[in-house]
Amino acid sequence: EYAVVDENWLKTKREELHLPDYILRLLYNRGLYENEDINRFLANDLKGFRNPFGFERMNEAIDKILKIRANNETLYIYGDYDVAGISSVSILLKTFNFLGINSIFYIPKRIEEGYGINTQAIDTIKKMGADLIITVDCGITSVDEIEYAKTIDMDVNVTDHHECKEILPDAIGIINPKQHECH
């Protein structure tokens, strides 16, 4: 639920920062109240970003992708059927294309396949000749499905932002900032 914006704050920030109300309301709803925090958030530089190698098993995830590229193999990007999933698929597809990595995407049919990765999709992707599946916006709770993928010699990297369960899938790499050991 969105916070109600303090109208005095809105008026002050509108005058100080010369930003439209809809941007100010978004910033306020994200807990950014001070000019310094707002300017840092809106800055177009990388100073505020954390080192991505703080993610657990980031090296393993990248090593697998580099092996795919070196061997001219193919990876599948498996995204959920929502804005986060489709956007993530698009970004990775363009990035891998730019890097010369053979990549194809798979977005499940929501009604027929439901949320997240499923064994039928894993079978289809394997038959299409993929050597790696990278999930985006799903996979962190797919313990059984990723275990199944291993039984048919399919590797999986999980990238997800959803809450982790007590047991994580046994994937090559798991990139999720909500992991307990993630820095």
mmCIF file of the C-alpha atoms, coordinates in Angstrom:
data_MODEL
# 
_entry.id   MODEL 
# 
loop_
_atom_site.group_PDB 
_atom_site.id 
_atom_site.type_symbol 
_atom_site.label_atom_id 
_atom_site.label_alt_id 
_atom_site.label_comp_id 
_atom_site.label_asym_id 
_atom_site.label_entity_id 
_atom_site.label_seq_id 
_atom_site.pdbx_PDB_ins_code 
_atom_site.Cartn_x 
_atom_site.Cartn_y 
_atom_site.Cartn_z 
_atom_site.occupancy 
_atom_site.B_iso_or_equiv 
_atom_site.pdbx_formal_charge 
_atom_site.auth_seq_id 
_atom_site.auth_comp_id 
_atom_site.auth_asym_id 
_atom_site.auth_atom_id 
_atom_site.pdbx_PDB_model_num 
ATOM 1   C CA . GLU A 1 1   ? 0.000  0.000   0.000   1.00 0.00 ? 1   GLU A CA 1 
ATOM 2   C CA . TYR A 1 2   ? 1.279  3.450   -0.872  1.00 0.00 ? 2   TYR A CA 1 
ATOM 3   C CA . ALA A 1 3   ? 1.992  6.013   1.809   1.00 0.00 ? 3   ALA A CA 1 
ATOM 4   C CA . VAL A 1 4   ? 0.058  9.252   1.825   1.00 0.00 ? 4   VAL A CA 1 
ATOM 5   C CA . VAL A 1 5   ? 2.455  12.024  0.871   1.00 0.00 ? 5   VAL A CA 1 
ATOM 6   C CA . ASP A 1 6   ? 2.831  14.946  3.244   1.00 0.00 ? 6   ASP A CA 1 
ATOM 7   C CA . GLU A 1 7   ? 1.593  17.894  1.181   1.00 0.00 ? 7   GLU A CA 1 
ATOM 8   C CA . ASN A 1 8   ? 4.025  20.331  2.854   1.00 0.00 ? 8   ASN A CA 1 
ATOM 9   C CA . TRP A 1 9   ? 6.926  18.000  1.980   1.00 0.00 ? 9   TRP A CA 1 
ATOM 10  C CA . LEU A 1 10  ? 5.633  17.740  -1.598  1.00 0.00 ? 10  LEU A CA 1 
ATOM 11  C CA . LYS A 1 11  ? 5.430  21.525  -2.003  1.00 0.00 ? 11  LYS A CA 1 
ATOM 12  C CA . THR A 1 12  ? 8.902  22.064  -0.519  1.00 0.00 ? 12  THR A CA 1 
ATOM 13  C CA . LYS A 1 13  ? 10.535 19.382  -2.673  1.00 0.00 ? 13  LYS A CA 1 
ATOM 14  C CA . ARG A 1 14  ? 8.762  20.594  -5.796  1.00 0.00 ? 14  ARG A CA 1 
ATOM 15  C CA . GLU A 1 15  ? 10.323 24.043  -5.248  1.00 0.00 ? 15  GLU A CA 1 
ATOM 16  C CA . GLU A 1 16  ? 13.755 22.738  -4.208  1.00 0.00 ? 16  GLU A CA 1 
ATOM 17  C CA . LEU A 1 17  ? 14.222 19.941  -6.723  1.00 0.00 ? 17  LEU A CA 1 
ATOM 18  C CA . HIS A 1 18  ? 11.996 21.031  -9.633  1.00 0.00 ? 18  HIS A CA 1 
ATOM 19  C CA . LEU A 1 19  ? 10.610 17.528  -10.077 1.00 0.00 ? 19  LEU A CA 1 
ATOM 20  C CA . PRO A 1 20  ? 7.053  16.638  -11.106 1.00 0.00 ? 20  PRO A CA 1 
ATOM 21  C CA . ASP A 1 21  ? 4.665  15.500  -8.403  1.00 0.00 ? 21  ASP A CA 1 
ATOM 22  C CA . TYR A 1 22  ? 4.405  11.929  -9.667  1.00 0.00 ? 22  TYR A CA 1 
ATOM 23  C CA . ILE A 1 23  ? 8.198  11.492  -9.336  1.00 0.00 ? 23  ILE A CA 1 
ATOM 24  C CA . LEU A 1 24  ? 8.193  13.064  -5.893  1.00 0.00 ? 24  LEU A CA 1 
ATOM 25  C CA . ARG A 1 25  ? 5.348  10.792  -4.775  1.00 0.00 ? 25  ARG A CA 1 
ATOM 26  C CA . LEU A 1 26  ? 7.277  7.730   -5.973  1.00 0.00 ? 26  LEU A CA 1 
ATOM 27  C CA . LEU A 1 27  ? 10.385 8.876   -4.127  1.00 0.00 ? 27  LEU A CA 1 
ATOM 28  C CA . TYR A 1 28  ? 8.392  9.548   -0.967  1.00 0.00 ? 28  TYR A CA 1 
ATOM 29  C CA . ASN A 1 29  ? 6.741  6.113   -1.166  1.00 0.00 ? 29  ASN A CA 1 
ATOM 30  C CA . ARG A 1 30  ? 10.209 4.559   -1.365  1.00 0.00 ? 30  ARG A CA 1 
ATOM 31  C CA . GLY A 1 31  ? 11.272 6.306   1.827   1.00 0.00 ? 31  GLY A CA 1 
ATOM 32  C CA . LEU A 1 32  ? 13.450 8.931   0.155   1.00 0.00 ? 32  LEU A CA 1 
ATOM 33  C CA . TYR A 1 33  ? 12.711 12.170  2.010   1.00 0.00 ? 33  TYR A CA 1 
ATOM 34  C CA . GLU A 1 34  ? 16.000 14.083  2.103   1.00 0.00 ? 34  GLU A CA 1 
ATOM 35  C CA . ASN A 1 35  ? 17.485 15.914  -0.879  1.00 0.00 ? 35  ASN A CA 1 
ATOM 36  C CA . GLU A 1 36  ? 20.807 14.076  -0.516  1.00 0.00 ? 36  GLU A CA 1 
ATOM 37  C CA . ASP A 1 37  ? 19.099 10.664  -0.650  1.00 0.00 ? 37  ASP A CA 1 
ATOM 38  C CA . ILE A 1 38  ? 16.904 11.722  -3.562  1.00 0.00 ? 38  ILE A CA 1 
ATOM 39  C CA . ASN A 1 39  ? 19.837 13.096  -5.554  1.00 0.00 ? 39  ASN A CA 1 
ATOM 40  C CA . ARG A 1 40  ? 21.882 9.954   -4.887  1.00 0.00 ? 40  ARG A CA 1 
ATOM 41  C CA . PHE A 1 41  ? 18.965 7.798   -6.048  1.00 0.00 ? 41  PHE A CA 1 
ATOM 42  C CA . LEU A 1 42  ? 18.486 9.839   -9.222  1.00 0.00 ? 42  LEU A CA 1 
ATOM 43  C CA . ALA A 1 43  ? 22.212 10.209  -9.993  1.00 0.00 ? 43  ALA A CA 1 
ATOM 44  C CA . ASN A 1 44  ? 23.411 8.678   -13.223 1.00 0.00 ? 44  ASN A CA 1 
ATOM 45  C CA . ASP A 1 45  ? 26.535 6.982   -11.849 1.00 0.00 ? 45  ASP A CA 1 
ATOM 46  C CA . LEU A 1 46  ? 27.543 3.664   -10.356 1.00 0.00 ? 46  LEU A CA 1 
ATOM 47  C CA . LYS A 1 47  ? 28.946 4.930   -7.034  1.00 0.00 ? 47  LYS A CA 1 
ATOM 48  C CA . GLY A 1 48  ? 25.936 3.817   -5.004  1.00 0.00 ? 48  GLY A CA 1 
ATOM 49  C CA . PHE A 1 49  ? 25.804 0.286   -6.358  1.00 0.00 ? 49  PHE A CA 1 
ATOM 50  C CA . ARG A 1 50  ? 27.134 -2.643  -4.388  1.00 0.00 ? 50  ARG A CA 1 
ATOM 51  C CA . ASN A 1 51  ? 29.613 -5.087  -5.848  1.00 0.00 ? 51  ASN A CA 1 
ATOM 52  C CA . PRO A 1 52  ? 27.607 -7.798  -7.676  1.00 0.00 ? 52  PRO A CA 1 
ATOM 53  C CA . PHE A 1 53  ? 30.165 -10.396 -6.585  1.00 0.00 ? 53  PHE A CA 1 
ATOM 54  C CA . GLY A 1 54  ? 28.659 -10.097 -3.113  1.00 0.00 ? 54  GLY A CA 1 
ATOM 55  C CA . PHE A 1 55  ? 25.914 -12.428 -4.343  1.00 0.00 ? 55  PHE A CA 1 
ATOM 56  C CA . GLU A 1 56  ? 26.379 -16.030 -3.284  1.00 0.00 ? 56  GLU A CA 1 
ATOM 57  C CA . ARG A 1 57  ? 27.736 -18.216 -6.095  1.00 0.00 ? 57  ARG A CA 1 
ATOM 58  C CA . MET A 1 58  ? 28.041 -15.325 -8.549  1.00 0.00 ? 58  MET A CA 1 
ATOM 59  C CA . ASN A 1 59  ? 31.399 -16.662 -9.763  1.00 0.00 ? 59  ASN A CA 1 
ATOM 60  C CA . GLU A 1 60  ? 29.898 -20.082 -10.485 1.00 0.00 ? 60  GLU A CA 1 
ATOM 61  C CA . ALA A 1 61  ? 26.976 -18.529 -12.369 1.00 0.00 ? 61  ALA A CA 1 
ATOM 62  C CA . ILE A 1 62  ? 29.282 -16.425 -14.525 1.00 0.00 ? 62  ILE A CA 1 
ATOM 63  C CA . ASP A 1 63  ? 31.737 -19.270 -15.120 1.00 0.00 ? 63  ASP A CA 1 
ATOM 64  C CA . LYS A 1 64  ? 28.908 -21.410 -16.499 1.00 0.00 ? 64  LYS A CA 1 
ATOM 65  C CA . ILE A 1 65  ? 27.777 -18.620 -18.847 1.00 0.00 ? 65  ILE A CA 1 
ATOM 66  C CA . LEU A 1 66  ? 31.345 -18.064 -20.067 1.00 0.00 ? 66  LEU A CA 1 
ATOM 67  C CA . LYS A 1 67  ? 31.703 -21.806 -20.703 1.00 0.00 ? 67  LYS A CA 1 
ATOM 68  C CA . ILE A 1 68  ? 28.488 -21.695 -22.768 1.00 0.00 ? 68  ILE A CA 1 
ATOM 69  C CA . ARG A 1 69  ? 29.944 -18.870 -24.860 1.00 0.00 ? 69  ARG A CA 1 
ATOM 70  C CA . ALA A 1 70  ? 33.374 -20.492 -25.245 1.00 0.00 ? 70  ALA A CA 1 
ATOM 71  C CA . ASN A 1 71  ? 31.812 -23.778 -26.424 1.00 0.00 ? 71  ASN A CA 1 
ATOM 72  C CA . ASN A 1 72  ? 29.282 -22.038 -28.693 1.00 0.00 ? 72  ASN A CA 1 
ATOM 73  C CA . GLU A 1 73  ? 26.452 -23.679 -26.751 1.00 0.00 ? 73  GLU A CA 1 
ATOM 74  C CA . THR A 1 74  ? 22.968 -22.290 -26.158 1.00 0.00 ? 74  THR A CA 1 
ATOM 75  C CA . LEU A 1 75  ? 21.257 -21.041 -23.045 1.00 0.00 ? 75  LEU A CA 1 
ATOM 76  C CA . TYR A 1 76  ? 17.579 -20.416 -22.401 1.00 0.00 ? 76  TYR A CA 1 
ATOM 77  C CA . ILE A 1 77  ? 16.311 -17.473 -20.404 1.00 0.00 ? 77  ILE A CA 1 
ATOM 78  C CA . TYR A 1 78  ? 13.201 -18.582 -18.535 1.00 0.00 ? 78  TYR A CA 1 
ATOM 79  C CA . GLY A 1 79  ? 11.075 -15.675 -17.349 1.00 0.00 ? 79  GLY A CA 1 
ATOM 80  C CA . ASP A 1 80  ? 7.770  -15.433 -15.615 1.00 0.00 ? 80  ASP A CA 1 
ATOM 81  C CA . TYR A 1 81  ? 4.761  -14.071 -17.471 1.00 0.00 ? 81  TYR A CA 1 
ATOM 82  C CA . ASP A 1 82  ? 4.581  -10.676 -15.803 1.00 0.00 ? 82  ASP A CA 1 
ATOM 83  C CA . VAL A 1 83  ? 6.252  -7.296  -16.220 1.00 0.00 ? 83  VAL A CA 1 
ATOM 84  C CA . ALA A 1 84  ? 9.287  -8.201  -14.104 1.00 0.00 ? 84  ALA A CA 1 
ATOM 85  C CA . GLY A 1 85  ? 9.785  -11.498 -15.923 1.00 0.00 ? 85  GLY A CA 1 
ATOM 86  C CA . ILE A 1 86  ? 9.318  -10.181 -19.442 1.00 0.00 ? 86  ILE A CA 1 
ATOM 87  C CA . SER A 1 87  ? 11.486 -7.116  -18.787 1.00 0.00 ? 87  SER A CA 1 
ATOM 88  C CA . SER A 1 88  ? 14.242 -9.304  -17.329 1.00 0.00 ? 88  SER A CA 1 
ATOM 89  C CA . VAL A 1 89  ? 14.084 -11.687 -20.285 1.00 0.00 ? 89  VAL A CA 1 
ATOM 90  C CA . SER A 1 90  ? 14.391 -8.739  -22.685 1.00 0.00 ? 90  SER A CA 1 
ATOM 91  C CA . ILE A 1 91  ? 17.388 -7.257  -20.875 1.00 0.00 ? 91  ILE A CA 1 
ATOM 92  C CA . LEU A 1 92  ? 19.263 -10.564 -20.691 1.00 0.00 ? 92  LEU A CA 1 
ATOM 93  C CA . LEU A 1 93  ? 18.441 -11.492 -24.279 1.00 0.00 ? 93  LEU A CA 1 
ATOM 94  C CA . LYS A 1 94  ? 19.807 -8.177  -25.568 1.00 0.00 ? 94  LYS A CA 1 
ATOM 95  C CA . THR A 1 95  ? 22.859 -8.418  -23.301 1.00 0.00 ? 95  THR A CA 1 
ATOM 96  C CA . PHE A 1 96  ? 23.720 -11.985 -24.291 1.00 0.00 ? 96  PHE A CA 1 
ATOM 97  C CA . ASN A 1 97  ? 23.174 -11.145 -27.956 1.00 0.00 ? 97  ASN A CA 1 
ATOM 98  C CA . PHE A 1 98  ? 25.578 -8.214  -27.584 1.00 0.00 ? 98  PHE A CA 1 
ATOM 99  C CA . LEU A 1 99  ? 28.129 -10.508 -25.894 1.00 0.00 ? 99  LEU A CA 1 
ATOM 100 C CA . GLY A 1 100 ? 27.854 -13.134 -28.627 1.00 0.00 ? 100 GLY A CA 1 
ATOM 101 C CA . ILE A 1 101 ? 26.162 -15.749 -26.442 1.00 0.00 ? 101 ILE A CA 1 
ATOM 102 C CA . ASN A 1 102 ? 23.577 -17.973 -28.122 1.00 0.00 ? 102 ASN A CA 1 
ATOM 103 C CA . SER A 1 103 ? 20.399 -17.388 -26.171 1.00 0.00 ? 103 SER A CA 1 
ATOM 104 C CA . ILE A 1 104 ? 16.721 -18.080 -26.586 1.00 0.00 ? 104 ILE A CA 1 
ATOM 105 C CA . PHE A 1 105 ? 13.870 -17.273 -24.248 1.00 0.00 ? 105 PHE A CA 1 
ATOM 106 C CA . TYR A 1 106 ? 10.967 -19.173 -22.799 1.00 0.00 ? 106 TYR A CA 1 
ATOM 107 C CA . ILE A 1 107 ? 7.978  -17.525 -21.165 1.00 0.00 ? 107 ILE A CA 1 
ATOM 108 C CA . PRO A 1 108 ? 5.419  -20.017 -19.848 1.00 0.00 ? 108 PRO A CA 1 
ATOM 109 C CA . LYS A 1 109 ? 1.749  -19.763 -20.679 1.00 0.00 ? 109 LYS A CA 1 
ATOM 110 C CA . ARG A 1 110 ? 0.254  -18.563 -17.413 1.00 0.00 ? 110 ARG A CA 1 
ATOM 111 C CA . ILE A 1 111 ? -3.011 -20.535 -17.595 1.00 0.00 ? 111 ILE A CA 1 
ATOM 112 C CA . GLU A 1 112 ? -1.542 -23.830 -18.808 1.00 0.00 ? 112 GLU A CA 1 
ATOM 113 C CA . GLU A 1 113 ? 1.810  -23.786 -17.003 1.00 0.00 ? 113 GLU A CA 1 
ATOM 114 C CA . GLY A 1 114 ? 1.269  -21.586 -13.968 1.00 0.00 ? 114 GLY A CA 1 
ATOM 115 C CA . TYR A 1 115 ? 3.904  -19.585 -12.166 1.00 0.00 ? 115 TYR A CA 1 
ATOM 116 C CA . GLY A 1 116 ? 7.571  -20.466 -12.225 1.00 0.00 ? 116 GLY A CA 1 
ATOM 117 C CA . ILE A 1 117 ? 9.626  -23.118 -13.913 1.00 0.00 ? 117 ILE A CA 1 
ATOM 118 C CA . ASN A 1 118 ? 8.006  -26.493 -14.606 1.00 0.00 ? 118 ASN A CA 1 
ATOM 119 C CA . THR A 1 119 ? 9.244  -29.920 -15.657 1.00 0.00 ? 119 THR A CA 1 
ATOM 120 C CA . GLN A 1 120 ? 7.420  -29.927 -18.995 1.00 0.00 ? 120 GLN A CA 1 
ATOM 121 C CA . ALA A 1 121 ? 9.166  -26.690 -19.938 1.00 0.00 ? 121 ALA A CA 1 
ATOM 122 C CA . ILE A 1 122 ? 12.501 -28.118 -18.820 1.00 0.00 ? 122 ILE A CA 1 
ATOM 123 C CA . ASP A 1 123 ? 11.921 -31.119 -21.107 1.00 0.00 ? 123 ASP A CA 1 
ATOM 124 C CA . THR A 1 124 ? 11.024 -28.841 -24.027 1.00 0.00 ? 124 THR A CA 1 
ATOM 125 C CA . ILE A 1 125 ? 14.070 -26.648 -23.465 1.00 0.00 ? 125 ILE A CA 1 
ATOM 126 C CA . LYS A 1 126 ? 16.347 -29.708 -23.240 1.00 0.00 ? 126 LYS A CA 1 
ATOM 127 C CA . LYS A 1 127 ? 14.921 -31.063 -26.536 1.00 0.00 ? 127 LYS A CA 1 
ATOM 128 C CA . MET A 1 128 ? 15.653 -27.689 -28.154 1.00 0.00 ? 128 MET A CA 1 
ATOM 129 C CA . GLY A 1 129 ? 19.335 -28.211 -27.383 1.00 0.00 ? 129 GLY A CA 1 
ATOM 130 C CA . ALA A 1 130 ? 19.900 -25.868 -24.467 1.00 0.00 ? 130 ALA A CA 1 
ATOM 131 C CA . ASP A 1 131 ? 22.875 -26.360 -22.178 1.00 0.00 ? 131 ASP A CA 1 
ATOM 132 C CA . LEU A 1 132 ? 21.779 -23.958 -19.443 1.00 0.00 ? 132 LEU A CA 1 
ATOM 133 C CA . ILE A 1 133 ? 18.569 -22.380 -18.188 1.00 0.00 ? 133 ILE A CA 1 
ATOM 134 C CA . ILE A 1 134 ? 18.742 -19.005 -16.506 1.00 0.00 ? 134 ILE A CA 1 
ATOM 135 C CA . THR A 1 135 ? 15.575 -18.184 -14.618 1.00 0.00 ? 135 THR A CA 1 
ATOM 136 C CA . VAL A 1 136 ? 14.547 -14.580 -14.145 1.00 0.00 ? 136 VAL A CA 1 
ATOM 137 C CA . ASP A 1 137 ? 11.892 -13.508 -11.660 1.00 0.00 ? 137 ASP A CA 1 
ATOM 138 C CA . CYS A 1 138 ? 11.323 -17.126 -10.626 1.00 0.00 ? 138 CYS A CA 1 
ATOM 139 C CA . GLY A 1 139 ? 13.088 -20.276 -9.520  1.00 0.00 ? 139 GLY A CA 1 
ATOM 140 C CA . ILE A 1 140 ? 14.019 -19.574 -5.910  1.00 0.00 ? 140 ILE A CA 1 
ATOM 141 C CA . THR A 1 141 ? 11.315 -21.958 -4.653  1.00 0.00 ? 141 THR A CA 1 
ATOM 142 C CA . SER A 1 142 ? 11.668 -24.485 -7.500  1.00 0.00 ? 142 SER A CA 1 
ATOM 143 C CA . VAL A 1 143 ? 13.650 -27.078 -5.562  1.00 0.00 ? 143 VAL A CA 1 
ATOM 144 C CA . ASP A 1 144 ? 11.974 -30.132 -7.148  1.00 0.00 ? 144 ASP A CA 1 
ATOM 145 C CA . GLU A 1 145 ? 11.987 -28.735 -10.681 1.00 0.00 ? 145 GLU A CA 1 
ATOM 146 C CA . ILE A 1 146 ? 15.682 -27.862 -10.566 1.00 0.00 ? 146 ILE A CA 1 
ATOM 147 C CA . GLU A 1 147 ? 16.456 -31.262 -9.068  1.00 0.00 ? 147 GLU A CA 1 
ATOM 148 C CA . TYR A 1 148 ? 14.578 -32.760 -12.030 1.00 0.00 ? 148 TYR A CA 1 
ATOM 149 C CA . ALA A 1 149 ? 16.648 -30.646 -14.446 1.00 0.00 ? 149 ALA A CA 1 
ATOM 150 C CA . LYS A 1 150 ? 19.816 -32.134 -12.967 1.00 0.00 ? 150 LYS A CA 1 
ATOM 151 C CA . THR A 1 151 ? 18.511 -35.669 -13.636 1.00 0.00 ? 151 THR A CA 1 
ATOM 152 C CA . ILE A 1 152 ? 18.344 -34.900 -17.367 1.00 0.00 ? 152 ILE A CA 1 
ATOM 153 C CA . ASP A 1 153 ? 21.762 -33.198 -17.370 1.00 0.00 ? 153 ASP A CA 1 
ATOM 154 C CA . MET A 1 154 ? 20.402 -29.639 -17.548 1.00 0.00 ? 154 MET A CA 1 
ATOM 155 C CA . ASP A 1 155 ? 22.134 -26.894 -15.566 1.00 0.00 ? 155 ASP A CA 1 
ATOM 156 C CA . VAL A 1 156 ? 20.207 -23.996 -14.060 1.00 0.00 ? 156 VAL A CA 1 
ATOM 157 C CA . ASN A 1 157 ? 21.185 -20.542 -12.810 1.00 0.00 ? 157 ASN A CA 1 
ATOM 158 C CA . VAL A 1 158 ? 18.481 -18.866 -10.723 1.00 0.00 ? 158 VAL A CA 1 
ATOM 159 C CA . THR A 1 159 ? 17.994 -15.109 -10.638 1.00 0.00 ? 159 THR A CA 1 
ATOM 160 C CA . ASP A 1 160 ? 15.056 -14.087 -8.516  1.00 0.00 ? 160 ASP A CA 1 
ATOM 161 C CA . HIS A 1 161 ? 14.004 -11.437 -6.041  1.00 0.00 ? 161 HIS A CA 1 
ATOM 162 C CA . HIS A 1 162 ? 11.238 -13.323 -4.252  1.00 0.00 ? 162 HIS A CA 1 
ATOM 163 C CA . GLU A 1 163 ? 11.463 -14.578 -0.679  1.00 0.00 ? 163 GLU A CA 1 
ATOM 164 C CA . CYS A 1 164 ? 13.646 -17.627 -0.140  1.00 0.00 ? 164 CYS A CA 1 
ATOM 165 C CA . LYS A 1 165 ? 12.397 -20.754 1.593   1.00 0.00 ? 165 LYS A CA 1 
ATOM 166 C CA . GLU A 1 166 ? 14.476 -22.674 4.110   1.00 0.00 ? 166 GLU A CA 1 
ATOM 167 C CA . ILE A 1 167 ? 15.716 -25.027 1.376   1.00 0.00 ? 167 ILE A CA 1 
ATOM 168 C CA . LEU A 1 168 ? 17.178 -23.440 -1.748  1.00 0.00 ? 168 LEU A CA 1 
ATOM 169 C CA . PRO A 1 169 ? 17.319 -25.168 -5.128  1.00 0.00 ? 169 PRO A CA 1 
ATOM 170 C CA . ASP A 1 170 ? 20.584 -26.920 -6.008  1.00 0.00 ? 170 ASP A CA 1 
ATOM 171 C CA . ALA A 1 171 ? 21.379 -24.642 -8.945  1.00 0.00 ? 171 ALA A CA 1 
ATOM 172 C CA . ILE A 1 172 ? 24.789 -23.758 -10.387 1.00 0.00 ? 172 ILE A CA 1 
ATOM 173 C CA . GLY A 1 173 ? 24.266 -20.179 -9.250  1.00 0.00 ? 173 GLY A CA 1 
ATOM 174 C CA . ILE A 1 174 ? 21.580 -18.452 -7.222  1.00 0.00 ? 174 ILE A CA 1 
ATOM 175 C CA . ILE A 1 175 ? 21.398 -14.689 -7.538  1.00 0.00 ? 175 ILE A CA 1 
ATOM 176 C CA . ASN A 1 176 ? 18.874 -13.412 -5.032  1.00 0.00 ? 176 ASN A CA 1 
ATOM 177 C CA . PRO A 1 177 ? 19.470 -10.505 -2.646  1.00 0.00 ? 177 PRO A CA 1 
ATOM 178 C CA . LYS A 1 178 ? 17.141 -12.120 -0.082  1.00 0.00 ? 178 LYS A CA 1 
ATOM 179 C CA . GLN A 1 179 ? 19.438 -15.107 0.539   1.00 0.00 ? 179 GLN A CA 1 
ATOM 180 C CA . HIS A 1 180 ? 20.580 -15.332 4.132   1.00 0.00 ? 180 HIS A CA 1 
ATOM 181 C CA . GLU A 1 181 ? 24.269 -15.399 3.219   1.00 0.00 ? 181 GLU A CA 1 
ATOM 182 C CA . CYS A 1 182 ? 24.036 -12.717 0.538   1.00 0.00 ? 182 CYS A CA 1 
ATOM 183 C CA . HIS A 1 183 ? 26.199 -9.652  1.023   1.00 0.00 ? 183 HIS A CA 1 
# 
